[in-house]
Coordinates of C-alpha atoms in Angstrom, one line a residue:
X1 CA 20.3 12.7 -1.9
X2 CA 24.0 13.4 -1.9
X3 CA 24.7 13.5 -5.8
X4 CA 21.2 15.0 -6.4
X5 CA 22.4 17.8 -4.4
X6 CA 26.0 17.7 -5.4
X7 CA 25.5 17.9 -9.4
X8 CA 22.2 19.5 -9.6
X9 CA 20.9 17.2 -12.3
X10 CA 17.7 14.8 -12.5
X11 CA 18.1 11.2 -12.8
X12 CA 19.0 11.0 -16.1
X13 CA 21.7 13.9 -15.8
X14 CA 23.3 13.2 -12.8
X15 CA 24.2 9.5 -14.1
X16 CA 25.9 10.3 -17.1
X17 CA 27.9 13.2 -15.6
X18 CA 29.2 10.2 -13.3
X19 CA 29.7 8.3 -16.7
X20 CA 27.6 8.5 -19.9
X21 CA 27.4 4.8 -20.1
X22 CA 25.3 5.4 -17.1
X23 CA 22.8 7.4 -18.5
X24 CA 20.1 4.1 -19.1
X25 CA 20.8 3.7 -15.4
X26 CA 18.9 7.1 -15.2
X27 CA 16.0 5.8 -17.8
X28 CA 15.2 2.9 -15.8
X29 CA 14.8 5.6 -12.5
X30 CA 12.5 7.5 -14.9
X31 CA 10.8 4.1 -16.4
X32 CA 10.3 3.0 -13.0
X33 CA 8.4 6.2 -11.8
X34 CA 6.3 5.8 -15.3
X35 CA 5.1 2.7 -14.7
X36 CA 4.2 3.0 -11.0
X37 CA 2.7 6.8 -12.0
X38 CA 0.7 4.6 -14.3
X39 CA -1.2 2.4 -11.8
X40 CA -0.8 4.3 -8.4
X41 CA -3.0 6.9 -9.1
X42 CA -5.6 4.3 -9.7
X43 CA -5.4 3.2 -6.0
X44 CA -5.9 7.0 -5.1
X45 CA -9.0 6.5 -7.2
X46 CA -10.4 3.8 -5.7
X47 CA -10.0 5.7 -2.2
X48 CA -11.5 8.4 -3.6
X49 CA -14.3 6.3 -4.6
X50 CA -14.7 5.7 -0.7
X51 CA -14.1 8.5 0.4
X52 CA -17.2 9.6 -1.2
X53 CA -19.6 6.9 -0.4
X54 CA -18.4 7.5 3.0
X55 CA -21.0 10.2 3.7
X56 CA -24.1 8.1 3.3
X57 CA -26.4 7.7 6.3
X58 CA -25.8 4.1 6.3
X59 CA -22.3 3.1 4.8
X60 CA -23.3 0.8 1.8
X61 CA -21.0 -2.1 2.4
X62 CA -22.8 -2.3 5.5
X63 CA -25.9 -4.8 3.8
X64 CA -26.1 -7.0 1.2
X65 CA -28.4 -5.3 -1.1
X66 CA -32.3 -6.4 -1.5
X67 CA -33.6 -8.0 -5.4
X68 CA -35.8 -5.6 -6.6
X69 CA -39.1 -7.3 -5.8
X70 CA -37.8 -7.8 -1.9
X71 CA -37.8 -11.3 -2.2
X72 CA -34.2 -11.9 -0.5
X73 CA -30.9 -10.6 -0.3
X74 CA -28.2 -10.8 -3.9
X75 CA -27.2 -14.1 -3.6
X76 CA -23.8 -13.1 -4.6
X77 CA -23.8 -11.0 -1.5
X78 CA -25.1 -13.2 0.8
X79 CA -22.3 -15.8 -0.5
X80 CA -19.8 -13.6 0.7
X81 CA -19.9 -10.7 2.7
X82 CA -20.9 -7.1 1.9
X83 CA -18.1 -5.4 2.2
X84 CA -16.3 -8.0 -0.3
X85 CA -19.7 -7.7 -2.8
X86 CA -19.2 -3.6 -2.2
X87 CA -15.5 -4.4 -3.4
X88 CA -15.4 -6.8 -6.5
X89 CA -19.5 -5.5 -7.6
X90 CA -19.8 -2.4 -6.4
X91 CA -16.7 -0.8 -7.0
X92 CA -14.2 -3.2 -9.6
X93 CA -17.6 -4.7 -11.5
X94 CA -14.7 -6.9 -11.6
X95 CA -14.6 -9.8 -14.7
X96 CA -13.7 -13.4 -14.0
X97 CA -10.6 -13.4 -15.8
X98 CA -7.6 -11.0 -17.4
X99 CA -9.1 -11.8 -21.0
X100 CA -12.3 -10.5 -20.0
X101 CA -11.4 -6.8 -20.4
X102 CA -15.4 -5.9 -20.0
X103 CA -16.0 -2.2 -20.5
X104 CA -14.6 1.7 -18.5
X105 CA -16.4 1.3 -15.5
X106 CA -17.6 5.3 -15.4
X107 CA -17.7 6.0 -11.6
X108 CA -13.7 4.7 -11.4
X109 CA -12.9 7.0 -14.9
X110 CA -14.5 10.2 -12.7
X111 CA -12.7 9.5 -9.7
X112 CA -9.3 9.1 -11.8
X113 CA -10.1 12.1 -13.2
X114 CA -10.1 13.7 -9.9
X115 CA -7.2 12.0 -8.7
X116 CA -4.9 13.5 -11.7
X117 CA -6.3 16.9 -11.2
X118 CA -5.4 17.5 -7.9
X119 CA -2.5 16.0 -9.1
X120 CA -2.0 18.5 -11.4
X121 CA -2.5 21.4 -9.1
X122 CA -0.2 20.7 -6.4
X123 CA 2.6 19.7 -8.8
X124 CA 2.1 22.1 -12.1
X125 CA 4.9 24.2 -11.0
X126 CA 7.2 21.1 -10.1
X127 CA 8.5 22.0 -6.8
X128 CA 7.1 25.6 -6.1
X129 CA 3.6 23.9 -5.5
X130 CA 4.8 20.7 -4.6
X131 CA 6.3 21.9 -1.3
X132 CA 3.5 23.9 -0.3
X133 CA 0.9 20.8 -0.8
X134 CA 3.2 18.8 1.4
X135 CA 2.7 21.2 4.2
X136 CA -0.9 19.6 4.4
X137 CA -0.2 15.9 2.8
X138 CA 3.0 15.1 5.1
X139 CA 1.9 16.1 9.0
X140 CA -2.3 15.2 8.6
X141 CA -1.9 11.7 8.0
X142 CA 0.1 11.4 11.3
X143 CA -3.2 13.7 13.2
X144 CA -5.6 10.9 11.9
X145 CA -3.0 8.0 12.7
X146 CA -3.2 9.2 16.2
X147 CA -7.0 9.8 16.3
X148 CA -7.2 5.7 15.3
X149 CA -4.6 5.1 17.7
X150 CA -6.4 6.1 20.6
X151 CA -9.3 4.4 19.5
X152 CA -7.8 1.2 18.5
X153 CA -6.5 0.5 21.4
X154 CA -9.9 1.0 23.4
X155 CA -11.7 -1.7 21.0
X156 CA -12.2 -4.8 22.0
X157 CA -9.7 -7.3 21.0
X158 CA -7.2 -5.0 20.2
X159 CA -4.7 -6.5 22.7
X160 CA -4.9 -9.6 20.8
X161 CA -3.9 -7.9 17.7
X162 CA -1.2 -6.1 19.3
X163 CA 0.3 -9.3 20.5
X164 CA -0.3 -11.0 16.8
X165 CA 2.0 -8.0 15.4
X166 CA 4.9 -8.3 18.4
X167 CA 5.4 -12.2 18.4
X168 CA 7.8 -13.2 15.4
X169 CA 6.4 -16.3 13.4
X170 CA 9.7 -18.1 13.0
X171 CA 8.6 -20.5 10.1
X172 CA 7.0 -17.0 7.9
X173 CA 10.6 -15.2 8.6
X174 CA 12.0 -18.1 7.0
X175 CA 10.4 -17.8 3.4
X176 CA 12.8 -15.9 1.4
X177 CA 9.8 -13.9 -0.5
X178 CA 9.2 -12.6 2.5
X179 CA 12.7 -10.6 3.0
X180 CA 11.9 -9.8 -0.7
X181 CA 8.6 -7.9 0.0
X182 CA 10.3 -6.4 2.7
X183 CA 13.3 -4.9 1.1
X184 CA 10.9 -3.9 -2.2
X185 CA 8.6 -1.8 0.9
X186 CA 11.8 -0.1 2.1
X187 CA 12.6 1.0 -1.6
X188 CA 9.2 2.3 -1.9
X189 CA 8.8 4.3 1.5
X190 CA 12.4 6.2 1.2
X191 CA 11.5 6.5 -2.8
X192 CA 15.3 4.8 -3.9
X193 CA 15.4 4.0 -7.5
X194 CA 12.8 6.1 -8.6
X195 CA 14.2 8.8 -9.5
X196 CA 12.2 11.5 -7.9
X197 CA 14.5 11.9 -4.3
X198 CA 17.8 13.0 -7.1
X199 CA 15.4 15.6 -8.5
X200 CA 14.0 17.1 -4.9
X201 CA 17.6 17.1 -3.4
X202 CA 19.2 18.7 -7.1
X203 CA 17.1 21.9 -5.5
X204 CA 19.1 21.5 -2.1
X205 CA 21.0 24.2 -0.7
X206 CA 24.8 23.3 -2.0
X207 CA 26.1 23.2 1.9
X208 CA 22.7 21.4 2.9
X209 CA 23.5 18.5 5.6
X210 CA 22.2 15.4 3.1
X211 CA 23.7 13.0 5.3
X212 CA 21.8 13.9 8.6
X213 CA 18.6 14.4 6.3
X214 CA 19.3 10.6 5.0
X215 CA 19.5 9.5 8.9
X216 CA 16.4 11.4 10.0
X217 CA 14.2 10.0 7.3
X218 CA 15.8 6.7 7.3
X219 CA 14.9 6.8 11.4
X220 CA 11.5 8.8 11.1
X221 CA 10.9 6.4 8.1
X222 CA 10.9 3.0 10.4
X223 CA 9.5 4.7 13.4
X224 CA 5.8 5.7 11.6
X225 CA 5.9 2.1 9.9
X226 CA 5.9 1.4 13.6
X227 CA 3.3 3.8 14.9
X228 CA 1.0 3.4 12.3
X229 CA 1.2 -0.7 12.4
X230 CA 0.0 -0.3 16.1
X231 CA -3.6 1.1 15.6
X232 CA -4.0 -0.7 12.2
X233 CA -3.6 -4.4 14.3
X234 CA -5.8 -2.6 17.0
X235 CA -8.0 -2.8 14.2
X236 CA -7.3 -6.1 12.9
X237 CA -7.8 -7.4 16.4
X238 CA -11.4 -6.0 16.5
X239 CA -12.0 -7.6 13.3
X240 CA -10.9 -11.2 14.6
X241 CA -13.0 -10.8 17.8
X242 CA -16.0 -9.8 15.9
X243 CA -15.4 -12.3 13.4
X244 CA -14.4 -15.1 16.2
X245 CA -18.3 -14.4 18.3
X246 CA -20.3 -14.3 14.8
X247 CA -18.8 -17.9 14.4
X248 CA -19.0 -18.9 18.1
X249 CA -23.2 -17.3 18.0
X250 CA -23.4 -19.9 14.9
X251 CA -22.0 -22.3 16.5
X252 CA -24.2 -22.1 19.4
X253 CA -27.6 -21.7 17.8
X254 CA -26.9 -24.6 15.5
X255 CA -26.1 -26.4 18.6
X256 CA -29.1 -25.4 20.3
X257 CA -31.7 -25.9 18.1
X258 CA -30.6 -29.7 17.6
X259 CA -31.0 -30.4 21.0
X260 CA -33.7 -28.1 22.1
X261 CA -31.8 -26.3 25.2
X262 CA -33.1 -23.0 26.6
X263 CA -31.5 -19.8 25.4
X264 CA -28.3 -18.5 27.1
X265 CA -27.8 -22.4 27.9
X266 CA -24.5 -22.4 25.7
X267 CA -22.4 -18.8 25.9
X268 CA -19.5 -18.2 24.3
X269 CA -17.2 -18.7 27.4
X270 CA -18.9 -22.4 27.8
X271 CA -19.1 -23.4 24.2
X272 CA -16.0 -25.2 24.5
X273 CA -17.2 -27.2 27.0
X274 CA -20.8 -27.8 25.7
X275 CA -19.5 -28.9 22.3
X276 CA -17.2 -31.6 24.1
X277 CA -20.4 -33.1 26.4
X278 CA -22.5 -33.3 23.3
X279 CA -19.8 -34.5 21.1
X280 CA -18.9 -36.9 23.0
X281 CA -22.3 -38.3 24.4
X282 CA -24.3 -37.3 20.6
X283 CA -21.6 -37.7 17.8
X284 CA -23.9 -38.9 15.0
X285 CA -26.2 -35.3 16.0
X286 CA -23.2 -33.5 16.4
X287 CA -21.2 -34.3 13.2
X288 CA -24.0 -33.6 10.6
X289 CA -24.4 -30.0 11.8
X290 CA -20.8 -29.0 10.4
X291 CA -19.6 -26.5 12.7
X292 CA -17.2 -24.3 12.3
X293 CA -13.8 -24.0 13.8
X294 CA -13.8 -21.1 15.9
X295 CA -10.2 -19.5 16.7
X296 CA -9.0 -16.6 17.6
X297 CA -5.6 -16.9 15.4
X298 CA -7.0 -18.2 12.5
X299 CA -8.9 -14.9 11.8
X300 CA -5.8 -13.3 12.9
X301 CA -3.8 -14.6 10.0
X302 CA -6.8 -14.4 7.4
X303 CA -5.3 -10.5 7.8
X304 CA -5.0 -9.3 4.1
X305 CA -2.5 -7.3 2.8
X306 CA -2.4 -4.5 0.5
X307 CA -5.9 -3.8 -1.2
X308 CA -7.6 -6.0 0.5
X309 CA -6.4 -4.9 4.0
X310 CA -7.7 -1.5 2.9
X311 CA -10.9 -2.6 1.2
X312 CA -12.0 -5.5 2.7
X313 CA -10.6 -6.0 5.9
X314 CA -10.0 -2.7 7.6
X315 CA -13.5 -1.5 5.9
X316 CA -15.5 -4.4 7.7
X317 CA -14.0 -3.6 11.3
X318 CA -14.9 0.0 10.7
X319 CA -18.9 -0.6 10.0
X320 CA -18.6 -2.4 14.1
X321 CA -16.9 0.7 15.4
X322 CA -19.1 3.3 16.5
X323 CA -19.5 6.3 14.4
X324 CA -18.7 4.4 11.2
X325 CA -19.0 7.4 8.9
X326 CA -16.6 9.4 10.9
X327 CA -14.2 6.5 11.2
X328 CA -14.0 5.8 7.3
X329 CA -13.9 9.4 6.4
X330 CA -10.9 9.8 8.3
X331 CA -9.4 6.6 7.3
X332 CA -10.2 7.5 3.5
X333 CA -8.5 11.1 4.3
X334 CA -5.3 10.0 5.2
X335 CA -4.8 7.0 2.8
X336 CA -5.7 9.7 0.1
X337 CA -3.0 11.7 1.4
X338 CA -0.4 9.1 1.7
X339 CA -0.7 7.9 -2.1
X340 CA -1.2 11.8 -3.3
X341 CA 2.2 12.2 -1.2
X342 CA 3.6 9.0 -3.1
X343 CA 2.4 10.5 -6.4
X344 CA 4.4 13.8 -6.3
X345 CA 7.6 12.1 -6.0
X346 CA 6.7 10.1 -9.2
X347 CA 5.5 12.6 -11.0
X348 CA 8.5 14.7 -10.6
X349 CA 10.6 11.9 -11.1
X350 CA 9.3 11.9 -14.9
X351 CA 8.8 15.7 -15.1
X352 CA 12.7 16.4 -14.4
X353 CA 14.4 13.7 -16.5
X354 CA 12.4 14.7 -19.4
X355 CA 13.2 18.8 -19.0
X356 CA 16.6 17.8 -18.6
X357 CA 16.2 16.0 -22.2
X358 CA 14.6 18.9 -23.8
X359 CA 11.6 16.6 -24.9
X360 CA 9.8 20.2 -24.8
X361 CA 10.8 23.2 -26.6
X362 CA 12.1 25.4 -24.1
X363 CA 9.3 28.1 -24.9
X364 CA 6.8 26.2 -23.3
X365 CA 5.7 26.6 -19.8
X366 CA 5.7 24.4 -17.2
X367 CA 2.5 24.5 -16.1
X368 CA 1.5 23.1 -20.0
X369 CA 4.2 20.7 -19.6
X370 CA 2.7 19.1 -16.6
X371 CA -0.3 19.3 -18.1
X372 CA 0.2 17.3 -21.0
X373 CA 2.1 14.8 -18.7
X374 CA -0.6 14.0 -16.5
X375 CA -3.3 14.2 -19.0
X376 CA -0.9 11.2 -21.0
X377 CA -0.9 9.3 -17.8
X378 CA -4.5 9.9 -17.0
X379 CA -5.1 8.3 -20.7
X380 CA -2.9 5.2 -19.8
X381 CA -4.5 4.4 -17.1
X382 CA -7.7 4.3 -18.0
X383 CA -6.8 0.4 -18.6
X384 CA -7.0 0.1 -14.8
X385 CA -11.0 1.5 -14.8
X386 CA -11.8 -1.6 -17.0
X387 CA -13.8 -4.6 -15.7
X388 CA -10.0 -6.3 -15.7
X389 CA -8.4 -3.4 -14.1
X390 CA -7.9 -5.1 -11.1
X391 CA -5.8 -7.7 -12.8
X392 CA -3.7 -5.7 -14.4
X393 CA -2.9 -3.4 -11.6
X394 CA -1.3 -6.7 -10.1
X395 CA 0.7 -7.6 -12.9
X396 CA 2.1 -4.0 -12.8
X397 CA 2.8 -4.0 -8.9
X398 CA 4.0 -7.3 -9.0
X399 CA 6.9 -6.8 -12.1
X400 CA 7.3 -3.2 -12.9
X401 CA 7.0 -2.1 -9.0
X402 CA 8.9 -4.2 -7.2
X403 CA 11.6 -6.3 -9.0
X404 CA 13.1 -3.9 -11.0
X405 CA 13.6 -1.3 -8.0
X406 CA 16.2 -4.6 -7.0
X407 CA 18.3 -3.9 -9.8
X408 CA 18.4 -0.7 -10.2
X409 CA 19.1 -0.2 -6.7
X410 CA 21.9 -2.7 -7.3
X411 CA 23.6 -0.6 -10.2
X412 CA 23.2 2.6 -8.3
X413 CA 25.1 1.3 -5.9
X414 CA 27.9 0.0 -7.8
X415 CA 27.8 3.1 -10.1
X416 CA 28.4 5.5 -6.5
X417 CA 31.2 3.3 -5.6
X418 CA 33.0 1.5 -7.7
X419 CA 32.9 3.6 -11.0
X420 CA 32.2 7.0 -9.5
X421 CA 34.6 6.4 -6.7
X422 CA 34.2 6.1 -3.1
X423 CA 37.2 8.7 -2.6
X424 CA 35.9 11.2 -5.0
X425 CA 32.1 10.6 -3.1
X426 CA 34.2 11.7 -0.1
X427 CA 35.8 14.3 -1.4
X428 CA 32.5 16.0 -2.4
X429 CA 30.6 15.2 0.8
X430 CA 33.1 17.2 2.4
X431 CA 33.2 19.9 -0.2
X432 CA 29.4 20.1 0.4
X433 CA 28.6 19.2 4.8
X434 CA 32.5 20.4 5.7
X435 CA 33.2 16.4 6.9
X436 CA 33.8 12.9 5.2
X437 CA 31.5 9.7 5.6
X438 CA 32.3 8.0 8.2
X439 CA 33.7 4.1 7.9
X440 CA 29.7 2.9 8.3
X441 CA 29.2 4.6 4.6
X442 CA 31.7 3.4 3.1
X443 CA 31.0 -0.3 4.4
X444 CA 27.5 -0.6 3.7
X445 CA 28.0 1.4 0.1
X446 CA 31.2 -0.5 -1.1
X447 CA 30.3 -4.2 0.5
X448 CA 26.8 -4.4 1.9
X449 CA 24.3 -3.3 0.0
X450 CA 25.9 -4.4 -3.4
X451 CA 26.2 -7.7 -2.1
X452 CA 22.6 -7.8 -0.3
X453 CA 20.8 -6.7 -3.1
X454 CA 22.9 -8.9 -5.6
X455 CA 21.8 -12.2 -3.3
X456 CA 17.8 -10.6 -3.7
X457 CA 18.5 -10.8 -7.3
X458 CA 20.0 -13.8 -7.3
X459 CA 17.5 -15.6 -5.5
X460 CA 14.4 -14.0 -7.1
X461 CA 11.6 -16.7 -7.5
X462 CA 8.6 -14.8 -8.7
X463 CA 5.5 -16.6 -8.0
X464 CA 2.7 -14.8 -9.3
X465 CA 2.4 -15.1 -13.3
X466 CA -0.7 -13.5 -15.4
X467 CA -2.2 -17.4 -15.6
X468 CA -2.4 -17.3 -11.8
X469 CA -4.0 -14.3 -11.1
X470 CA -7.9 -14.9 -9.9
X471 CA -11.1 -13.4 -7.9

């Protein structure tokens, strides 16, 4: 934010006024917001795509669907579950394998094409319309956050998954991959190595306070992840119950029809206790029935994460919830905001760096140039709408998404400090806020975070390869 504002560049021209060696330090901010431009707008889509099946009477990944002649349910479906045969069929037609490319899946291409317009119209003026659509896309999210809020915390179960998200799991802190995903979700919620936060703050006010603006929306930042993390376990909490008395009701009918017992015999509460009598008295009846084992923390950690927290899991505990269409309309609403909000700083992170290059004749407007820029990315992207989309959307997030937002973060650093100069950084923070950093700066810029993301690059161990990637 501070040389954005200071030198009133983008990416690409702010690093080689600090030195023109540095000026692929700006490319890789512009290839980064490229390639995550690429496939983010695909997730946008595929909300979208919910967003509109969301107003059905019934919302269809609430059934498995029937064969045509009514003979029984898909077997696929019934296999699974419908909200994972809505997912992978319905939505992804998804192949078996990366090789498989299959065809444009035409309901995904429409919705793509939706998701780049709006695109389009809230940024085809750069920052004119762009800060008039975050008016709507910044503050609504946090409305519907605390509509499921209230509600999460009324469902049944939630306490549980409350408790899940508040008690450390000492033996999951310990895995270094984990500290990895962690720092890449930092870089991605305060938008660092992208290139897009030097091109909003090069439109600053010269004198504007950059260093209380990095504070607040480092602090505002790590508070939502905290708000919003307490009604989406709320959620996951529901799910586990739910999921937890579908597997105790199996449990108990099995148990009931082998040994004949009248109904409301076994209840959940003494299932425990009924399974140990007849277990113990009845082993050769019990055994063959292969029961399940029922617990309460097991379906807790089956939690998903990413897309299939969003699609799987978190659509499954909203078909229980009363008012289901209201529930995933909101839900769809504000995740549709959130990535739209995630997509202006990317786009703008290309848009700027290639102005600043003179890529377009100057004669052209900007409106035109957007155009062409979106409609390019629209075009790429159209690999993600195949029947393999899915796959390689996960080969993007995994490399061009996360690891190299490591290393560029890494040079940015040592660029600021060590070849800019932390006295001549001082100087112009003062020039610009009237004060110097204080000594916590110029600790964590000169020392800390070139030595902390250094030992993340170091000890990179990337375990997900094309070969590895599956249903």
């Amino acid at each position: 934010m501070c040389i954005g504002q200071r030198l009133r560049s983008s990416c690409i021209g702010v690093w080689s006024q600090i030195h023109p060696c540095l000026m692929g330090l700006g490319i890789a901010n512009m290839l980064s917001s490229i390639f995550i431009a690429m496939y983010y707008n695909t997730i946008v889509a595929w909300i979208l795509w919910y967003f509109f099946q969301s107003f059905q009477e019934t919302l269809p990944w609430t059934f498995c669907p029937i064969w045509a002649n009514g003979s029984g349910m898909e077997m696929e479906c019934a296999q699974s579950s419908p909200v994972q045969y809505f997912w992978y069929r319905k939505t992804l037609n998804i192949s078996p394998q990366l090789e498989d490319s299959g065809s444009l899946q035409w309901w995904l291409v429409l919705c793509l094409c939706t998701a780049w317009l709006i695109i389009y119209v809230c940024t085809s003026r750069s920052i004119e319309t762009t800060g008039k659509a975050v008016y709507v896309t910044g503050p609504f999210p946090y409305i519907i956050l605390f509509c499921f809020l209230v509600r999460g915390v009324t469902l049944e179960g939630a306490t549980d998954g409350l408790v899940y998200l508040f008690t450390p799991d000492v033996e999951i802190l310990k895995r270094p991959e984990v500290w990895m995903n962690a720092a890449t979700q930092i870089f991605f919620s305060l938008s660092v190595g992208f290139g897009g936060m030097i091109a909003f703050s090069s439109y600053n006010p010269i004198k504007n306070d950059c260093e209380m603006d990095a504070v607040i929306v480092a602090l505002i930042n790590s508070a939502t992840s905290i708000f919003a993390s307490i009604p989406v376990f709320s959620v996951l909490g529901f799910k586990a119950t739910i999921s937890l008395h579908n597997c105790l009701d199996k449990n108990i009918k099995l148990l009931m029809n082998e040994f004949d017992v009248a109904e409301g015999t076994i209840t959940r509460d003494s299932y425990t206790h009924w399974f140990s009598v007849y277990n113990a008295t009845n082993p050769d009846r019990v055994n063959p029935l292969d029961l399940a084992e029922c617990s309460l923390d097991t379906f807790l950690n089956q939690a998903a994460s990413g897309t299939g927290l969003v699609f799987i899991i978190f659509t499954e505990a909203i078909v229980n919830m009363p008012l289901p269409q209201l529930w995933s309309v909101l839900f769809f609403i504000m995740l549709c905001m959130l990535g739209m909000s995630s997509m202006f700083g990317n786009v703008e992170g290309v848009l700027t760096p290639l102005l600043d290059l003179k890529v377009f004749p100057p004669s052209w407007p900007k409106e035109l140039i957007q155009g062409l820029i979106c409609l390019v990315f629209l075009l790429l992207s159209l690999v993600f709408t195949l029947a393999s989309g899915n796959y390689w959307l996960t080969v993007f997030n995994d490399f061009a998404g996360s690891i190299p937002l490591l290393f560029v973060g890494f040079f940015e650093a040592i660029a600021v400090a060590h070849i800019f100069g932390y006295n001549r950084f001082s100087k112009d923070m003062k020039k610009m806020v009237g004060r110097t950093p204080n000594w916590y700066w110029k600790l964590t810029l000169c020392f800390i975070r070139p030595l902390h993301a250094g030992c993340y690059i170091r000890g990179l161990h990337c375990s997900t390869s094309i070969d590895s990637i599956n249903i």
